[in-house]
Coordinates of C-alpha atoms and ligand atoms in Angstrom, one line a residue:
M26 CA 2.6 3.7 -23.2
S27 CA 1.2 0.5 -22.3
N28 CA -1.8 -1.3 -24.3
K29 CA -4.8 -0.1 -22.4
N30 CA -7.1 -2.5 -24.1
K31 CA -5.6 -5.4 -22.0
L32 CA -6.1 -3.4 -18.8
I33 CA -9.1 -3.6 -16.2
P34 CA -10.6 -0.1 -16.4
L35 CA -10.0 2.5 -13.8
K36 CA -12.3 4.8 -12.1
I37 CA -11.3 8.2 -10.4
S38 CA -13.8 8.0 -7.6
G39 CA -12.7 10.7 -5.2
V40 CA -10.3 13.8 -5.1
G41 CA -9.5 16.1 -2.3
Y42 CA -7.0 18.9 -1.2
C43 CA -5.6 20.5 1.9
V44 CA -3.7 23.8 2.2
P45 CA -2.2 25.3 5.3
E46 CA -3.8 28.4 6.9
T47 CA -0.7 30.8 6.8
V48 CA -1.0 33.3 4.0
I49 CA 2.5 35.0 2.8
T50 CA 1.9 37.4 0.1
N51 CA 4.6 39.0 -2.4
D52 CA 4.6 42.1 -0.2
D53 CA 5.8 40.0 2.8
L54 CA 8.8 38.6 0.8
T55 CA 10.0 42.1 0.3
K56 CA 11.2 41.7 4.0
L57 CA 13.4 39.0 3.2
Y58 CA 15.1 40.5 -0.1
D59 CA 15.1 42.9 -2.6
T60 CA 12.0 42.1 -4.7
S61 CA 8.5 43.4 -5.4
D62 CA 5.1 42.3 -5.8
E63 CA 5.1 43.7 -9.3
W64 CA 8.2 41.7 -10.4
I65 CA 6.8 38.4 -8.9
Y66 CA 3.3 38.7 -10.3
T67 CA 4.4 39.8 -13.8
R68 CA 7.0 36.9 -14.2
T69 CA 5.1 34.1 -12.4
G70 CA 1.4 35.2 -11.9
I71 CA 1.8 34.6 -8.0
R72 CA 0.5 37.0 -5.6
E73 CA 0.6 34.9 -2.6
R74 CA 1.1 31.3 -1.3
R75 CA 0.2 29.1 1.8
F76 CA 3.1 28.0 4.2
V77 CA 2.9 25.5 7.1
S78 CA 3.7 26.9 10.6
G79 CA 5.0 25.0 13.6
E80 CA 5.3 21.2 13.4
E81 CA 2.6 21.0 10.6
N82 CA 4.3 19.1 7.5
A83 CA 3.6 17.3 4.2
I84 CA 2.2 13.9 6.2
D85 CA -0.4 16.4 8.2
L86 CA -1.6 18.2 4.7
G87 CA -1.5 14.7 2.7
Y88 CA -3.6 13.0 5.7
K89 CA -6.2 15.8 5.4
A90 CA -6.3 15.7 1.5
A91 CA -6.8 11.8 1.8
L92 CA -9.8 12.1 4.4
N93 CA -11.5 14.4 2.0
A94 CA -10.7 12.4 -1.1
I95 CA -11.9 9.1 0.4
K96 CA -15.1 10.7 1.7
K97 CA -15.9 11.9 -1.8
A98 CA -15.1 8.5 -3.1
N99 CA -17.4 7.0 -0.2
V100 CA -14.7 4.6 0.5
K101 CA -13.7 3.6 4.1
P102 CA -10.1 3.5 5.0
E103 CA -10.0 -0.1 5.6
E104 CA -11.4 -1.1 2.2
L105 CA -8.1 0.5 0.6
D106 CA -5.6 -1.9 -0.8
L107 CA -2.5 0.2 -1.4
I108 CA -1.4 4.0 -0.6
I109 CA 1.4 5.5 -2.9
A110 CA 2.4 9.0 -2.0
A111 CA 4.4 11.3 -4.2
S112 CA 6.6 14.1 -2.5
S113 CA 10.0 15.9 -3.0
A114 CA 9.5 17.6 0.5
P115 CA 8.9 14.8 2.8
P116 CA 9.6 15.5 6.4
N117 CA 11.6 12.2 6.8
L118 CA 13.0 10.0 4.2
Y119 CA 11.7 7.2 6.3
P120 CA 9.2 6.2 7.7
S121 CA 7.6 7.1 4.5
I122 CA 4.4 9.6 4.2
A123 CA 2.5 6.8 2.9
C124 CA 3.3 4.6 5.9
R125 CA 2.3 7.6 8.2
I126 CA -0.8 8.1 6.3
Q127 CA -2.0 4.5 6.4
E128 CA -1.3 4.5 10.4
K129 CA -3.2 8.0 10.9
L130 CA -6.2 6.6 8.5
G131 CA -6.3 3.3 10.4
A132 CA -6.0 1.6 6.9
G133 CA -4.6 -1.7 8.1
K134 CA -1.4 -3.3 6.9
I135 CA -1.5 -2.6 3.3
P136 CA 1.1 -1.6 1.3
A137 CA 2.4 1.9 1.4
F138 CA 5.3 3.5 -0.1
D139 CA 6.5 7.2 -1.6
I140 CA 7.8 8.1 -5.1
T141 CA 9.9 10.8 -6.1
A142 CA 8.9 12.4 -9.3
A143 CA 8.6 15.9 -8.2
C144 CA 6.0 18.2 -9.8
S145 CA 4.7 15.3 -12.0
G146 CA 4.3 13.2 -8.9
L147 CA 0.3 12.7 -9.4
I148 CA 0.6 11.8 -12.8
Y149 CA 3.4 9.3 -12.0
T150 CA 1.3 7.6 -9.3
L151 CA -2.0 7.8 -11.6
E152 CA 0.1 5.5 -14.0
M153 CA 1.2 3.2 -11.4
A154 CA -2.2 2.9 -9.9
R155 CA -3.6 2.2 -13.4
A156 CA -1.0 -0.7 -13.8
Y157 CA -1.8 -2.3 -10.6
I158 CA -5.7 -1.9 -11.1
G159 CA -5.4 -2.7 -14.7
A160 CA -3.4 -6.1 -14.0
G161 CA -6.1 -7.0 -11.2
L162 CA -3.7 -6.7 -8.2
Y163 CA -5.4 -4.3 -6.3
K164 CA -8.9 -2.7 -6.4
K165 CA -8.7 0.4 -4.3
I166 CA -5.7 2.9 -4.3
L167 CA -5.1 5.9 -2.6
L168 CA -2.7 8.4 -4.1
V169 CA -1.4 11.5 -2.1
A170 CA 0.6 14.1 -3.8
T171 CA 1.8 16.6 -0.9
D172 CA 4.7 19.0 -0.9
N173 CA 6.3 21.3 1.9
N174 CA 8.9 23.2 0.0
S175 CA 9.1 26.1 2.3
R176 CA 11.1 24.2 4.6
L177 CA 13.4 23.4 1.6
C178 CA 13.9 26.7 0.1
D179 CA 16.9 28.9 0.5
W180 CA 15.3 32.0 2.0
T181 CA 18.1 34.3 0.7
D182 CA 17.4 33.0 -3.1
R183 CA 15.0 35.2 -4.4
G184 CA 15.1 33.4 -7.7
V185 CA 13.6 30.2 -6.5
S186 CA 12.0 30.9 -3.0
I187 CA 9.3 33.1 -4.6
L188 CA 8.0 30.3 -6.6
F189 CA 6.8 27.7 -4.1
G190 CA 3.9 27.0 -1.7
D191 CA 3.0 24.2 0.5
G192 CA -0.2 21.8 -0.2
A193 CA -1.4 18.6 -0.7
G194 CA -3.8 16.7 -2.9
A195 CA -5.2 13.2 -3.0
M196 CA -7.0 10.9 -5.3
V197 CA -8.9 7.7 -4.8
V198 CA -9.0 5.3 -7.9
E199 CA -10.6 1.9 -8.1
E200 CA -11.4 -0.7 -10.4
A201 CA -14.4 0.6 -12.6
E202 CA -17.2 -1.9 -12.2
D203 CA -19.2 -0.3 -14.9
G204 CA -16.4 -0.9 -17.3
V205 CA -15.8 2.9 -18.2
D206 CA -12.1 3.7 -18.1
D207 CA -11.5 6.9 -16.6
I208 CA -8.1 7.2 -18.1
L209 CA -8.4 7.9 -21.8
A210 CA -4.8 8.3 -22.3
I211 CA -1.7 8.6 -20.1
N212 CA 2.1 9.1 -20.7
I213 CA 5.0 9.6 -18.2
K214 CA 8.5 10.1 -19.1
A215 CA 11.9 11.3 -17.6
D216 CA 15.1 12.6 -18.8
G217 CA 18.0 12.2 -16.3
S218 CA 20.4 14.0 -18.7
I219 CA 19.0 17.3 -17.6
G220 CA 18.7 16.4 -13.9
E221 CA 20.9 19.3 -13.0
Y222 CA 18.1 21.9 -13.9
L223 CA 16.5 21.4 -10.6
T224 CA 18.1 19.8 -7.6
L225 CA 18.1 19.1 -3.9
P226 CA 21.1 17.7 -2.8
L227 CA 21.0 15.5 0.5
T228 CA 24.8 15.5 0.9
G229 CA 25.1 14.8 4.6
Q230 CA 28.9 14.5 5.7
N231 CA 31.2 11.9 5.4
C232 CA 32.4 9.9 8.6
P233 CA 34.7 12.3 10.7
L234 CA 37.3 9.4 10.8
V235 CA 37.6 9.7 7.1
E236 CA 37.9 13.5 6.8
P237 CA 36.7 16.5 8.7
C238 CA 33.8 18.3 7.1
E239 CA 30.9 20.5 7.9
E240 CA 27.3 19.6 7.2
K241 CA 26.1 21.2 4.1
P242 CA 22.6 23.0 4.1
V243 CA 19.9 21.4 2.2
H244 CA 18.2 23.7 -0.3
I245 CA 16.7 23.4 -3.6
K246 CA 18.6 24.7 -6.4
M247 CA 17.0 25.6 -9.9
N248 CA 18.1 26.9 -13.3
G249 CA 14.5 28.7 -13.8
K250 CA 15.4 29.7 -17.4
E251 CA 16.2 26.1 -18.5
V252 CA 13.2 24.5 -16.6
Y253 CA 11.0 27.2 -18.2
K254 CA 12.2 26.5 -21.8
F255 CA 12.2 22.5 -21.1
A256 CA 8.2 23.0 -19.9
V257 CA 7.1 24.8 -22.9
R258 CA 8.6 22.7 -25.3
I259 CA 8.0 19.1 -23.7
I260 CA 4.3 19.5 -22.3
P261 CA 2.6 20.7 -25.7
E262 CA 4.4 17.7 -27.5
Y263 CA 3.1 15.4 -24.8
I264 CA -0.6 16.5 -24.8
D265 CA -0.4 16.1 -28.6
K266 CA 0.8 12.6 -28.1
C267 CA -2.0 11.9 -25.5
L268 CA -4.7 13.3 -27.6
E269 CA -3.6 11.3 -30.5
A270 CA -3.5 8.1 -28.4
A271 CA -6.9 9.1 -27.0
N272 CA -8.1 9.6 -30.5
M273 CA -9.4 13.0 -29.6
K274 CA -9.0 16.8 -30.7
A275 CA -7.9 19.4 -28.4
E276 CA -11.1 20.9 -28.6
E277 CA -13.1 17.9 -27.5
V278 CA -11.5 17.8 -23.9
D279 CA -13.4 20.4 -21.5
Y280 CA -10.4 21.5 -19.4
L281 CA -6.7 21.9 -19.0
I282 CA -5.7 21.4 -15.6
P283 CA -1.9 22.2 -15.6
H284 CA 1.0 21.9 -13.1
Q285 CA 0.8 25.5 -11.5
A286 CA 4.5 26.4 -12.0
N287 CA 4.4 29.6 -13.8
Q288 CA 1.4 31.5 -15.2
R289 CA 3.4 32.1 -18.2
I290 CA 4.0 28.4 -18.9
I291 CA 0.3 27.9 -18.5
E292 CA -0.4 30.5 -21.0
A293 CA 2.2 29.0 -23.4
I294 CA 0.4 25.6 -23.2
Q295 CA -2.9 27.3 -23.4
Q296 CA -2.2 29.1 -26.4
R297 CA -0.9 25.9 -28.2
L298 CA -4.4 24.1 -27.4
G299 CA -6.3 27.3 -28.5
Y300 CA -8.1 27.0 -25.3
S301 CA -10.3 30.1 -24.0
D302 CA -9.5 31.2 -20.5
N303 CA -12.7 29.2 -19.0
K304 CA -11.1 25.9 -20.0
V305 CA -7.9 26.5 -18.2
I306 CA -7.6 26.0 -14.4
S307 CA -5.1 28.5 -13.0
N308 CA -4.9 29.1 -9.2
I309 CA -1.3 29.8 -9.1
K310 CA -2.2 33.4 -8.0
Y311 CA -3.2 32.3 -4.5
Y312 CA -1.0 29.0 -3.8
G313 CA 2.3 29.4 -5.8
N314 CA 3.9 26.2 -7.1
T315 CA 2.7 23.3 -4.8
S316 CA 4.8 20.8 -6.7
A317 CA 3.1 17.5 -6.9
A318 CA 0.0 18.8 -5.1
S319 CA -0.6 21.5 -7.6
V320 CA -2.5 19.3 -10.3
P321 CA -5.0 17.7 -7.7
I322 CA -5.6 21.0 -5.7
A323 CA -6.4 22.9 -8.9
L324 CA -9.0 20.0 -9.8
A325 CA -10.5 19.9 -6.5
E326 CA -10.6 23.6 -5.7
G327 CA -11.7 24.2 -9.3
V328 CA -14.8 22.1 -9.0
E329 CA -15.5 23.6 -5.6
K330 CA -15.2 27.2 -7.0
G331 CA -17.5 26.3 -9.8
K332 CA -14.7 26.7 -12.5
I333 CA -14.9 22.9 -13.5
K334 CA -18.3 21.4 -14.2
L335 CA -18.7 17.8 -13.9
P336 CA -19.0 15.4 -15.5
S337 CA -16.4 16.5 -17.7
T338 CA -13.0 15.6 -19.3
A339 CA -9.7 17.0 -18.6
I340 CA -6.0 17.1 -19.7
L341 CA -3.9 16.9 -16.5
C342 CA 0.1 17.6 -17.0
G343 CA 2.9 18.0 -14.6
F344 CA 6.5 18.5 -15.2
G345 CA 9.6 18.9 -12.7
A346 CA 12.8 17.6 -11.0
G347 CA 14.3 14.6 -12.6
M348 CA 13.5 15.9 -15.1
T349 CA 10.3 14.1 -15.2
W350 CA 7.0 14.9 -17.0
G351 CA 3.7 13.5 -17.6
V352 CA 0.2 14.0 -19.1
A353 CA -3.1 12.4 -18.6
I354 CA -6.4 12.8 -20.2
V355 CA -9.1 11.7 -18.0
R356 CA -12.9 11.6 -17.4
L357 CA -14.0 13.3 -14.3
R358 CA -17.2 11.8 -13.0
E359 CA -20.1 13.7 -11.1
G360 CA -19.4 13.8 -7.5
I361 CA -15.8 13.1 -7.3
C362 CA -14.9 16.2 -5.7
Ligands
UT7_402 O1 7.7 23.0 -10.5 C1 9.0 23.4 -10.7 C2 9.2 23.9 -12.1 N1 9.8 25.3 -11.9 C3 9.6 26.1 -12.9 O2 8.6 26.1 -13.5 C4 10.5 27.3 -13.0 C5 10.3 27.9 -14.4 N2 10.9 29.2 -14.5 C6 10.4 30.4 -14.0 O3 9.5 30.5 -13.4 C7 11.5 31.8 -14.1 O4 12.7 31.4 -14.5 C8 11.6 32.3 -12.9 C9 10.2 33.2 -12.4 C10 12.0 31.4 -11.8 C11 12.6 33.6 -12.9 O5 12.2 34.5 -14.0 P1 13.3 34.6 -15.1 O6 12.6 35.6 -16.1 O7 13.8 33.6 -15.6 O8 14.3 35.6 -14.3 P2 16.1 35.3 -14.2 O9 16.1 34.2 -13.2 O10 16.5 35.3 -15.5 O11 16.2 36.9 -13.4 C12 16.0 38.0 -14.2 C13 16.5 39.1 -13.5 C14 17.7 39.0 -12.9 O12 18.4 40.3 -12.8 P3 19.5 40.7 -13.8 O13 20.5 39.7 -13.8 O14 18.8 40.7 -15.0 O15 19.9 42.1 -13.4 C15 17.6 38.4 -11.6 O16 18.5 38.7 -10.6 O17 15.5 39.3 -12.2 C16 16.2 39.4 -11.2 N3 15.4 38.7 -10.2 C17 14.8 39.3 -9.3 N4 14.3 40.6 -9.4 C18 13.3 40.9 -8.3 C19 15.5 37.2 -9.9 N5 14.6 37.0 -9.0 C20 13.9 38.3 -8.7 C21 13.1 38.4 -7.5 N6 12.7 40.0 -7.4 N7 12.3 37.6 -6.9

């Protein structure tokens, strides 16, 4: 963790989200393989999820979430200095999602790039933005977390494909002119030695002059049990570290807004914090696991549905492929979503 005292303070000024329209229920999935609403709901807390249709993709979802976030932030696209998108399910490796959103927004020729930190993506981009704003390099940054995993699932693999949903969240962060830093603590980490728990191999094929070979399908592979054990061990540990860095007790933070990966993981973290249900934001039942987008969707939708009152404070946390993880304790100002 860097020394926050030396940084220019950061303000979270707008948060938005977008989910596709098509709803696929657990009962619908029984048409694909041997499963049941009861199995999926009791193991994961998921009842339904949203999927893109036709040509819609992570860029479209991210663009709509970005429009909502910049509107809330009262920022014009041409005022932005930088766009960072986090995705592990982009429609193209290049051009990047961030470049396409820059063009769609009419944001001018500002720098724009994507990062891959899977479901920790939003927390990773927040830490990057904090460094850029903190150092005085940029004043207004758009973060977009958008994933379209439905195109990357193996639809014969019932152990993985039941989990995911599509969606996007976006956040505008700016230099805080009032000097109040909205990042009370943040910590991102990775452990590449356990990267095989969750993979999306882009194997391609060798040159046919070298050897004949068949193109391999591109599918998410996951060791669900190991990811589960990893998450319930690492996230509470890093929440504790962040609480200590922020000099706060768990009960002093208003909400837990966790990555929506599995309701049982959310409940394990909740139990460790001793939080009542009204402090814990969970919408996994309706959206499944939307990867990087899940934290900003839970935040913006939580405010929209009246589950989160503003102003307040929240623990945001994510974990995913890499393996990566991140925790942030943030101030949520009035009117940001
Ligand atoms: O953001 C990405 C992070 N990913 C995660 O957070 C995933 C964390 N892990 C999980 O959420 C859980 O591991 C899963 C929900 C994915 C799976 O639950 P599990 O309790 O670990 O189940 P399992 O894979 O060990 O499977 C248990 C049994 C197996 O049957 P047998 O071998 O015991 O007879 C599976 O074949 O359940 C069976 N099974 C299913 N049955 C009905 C697996 N998937 C299904 C299914 N419907 N969809």
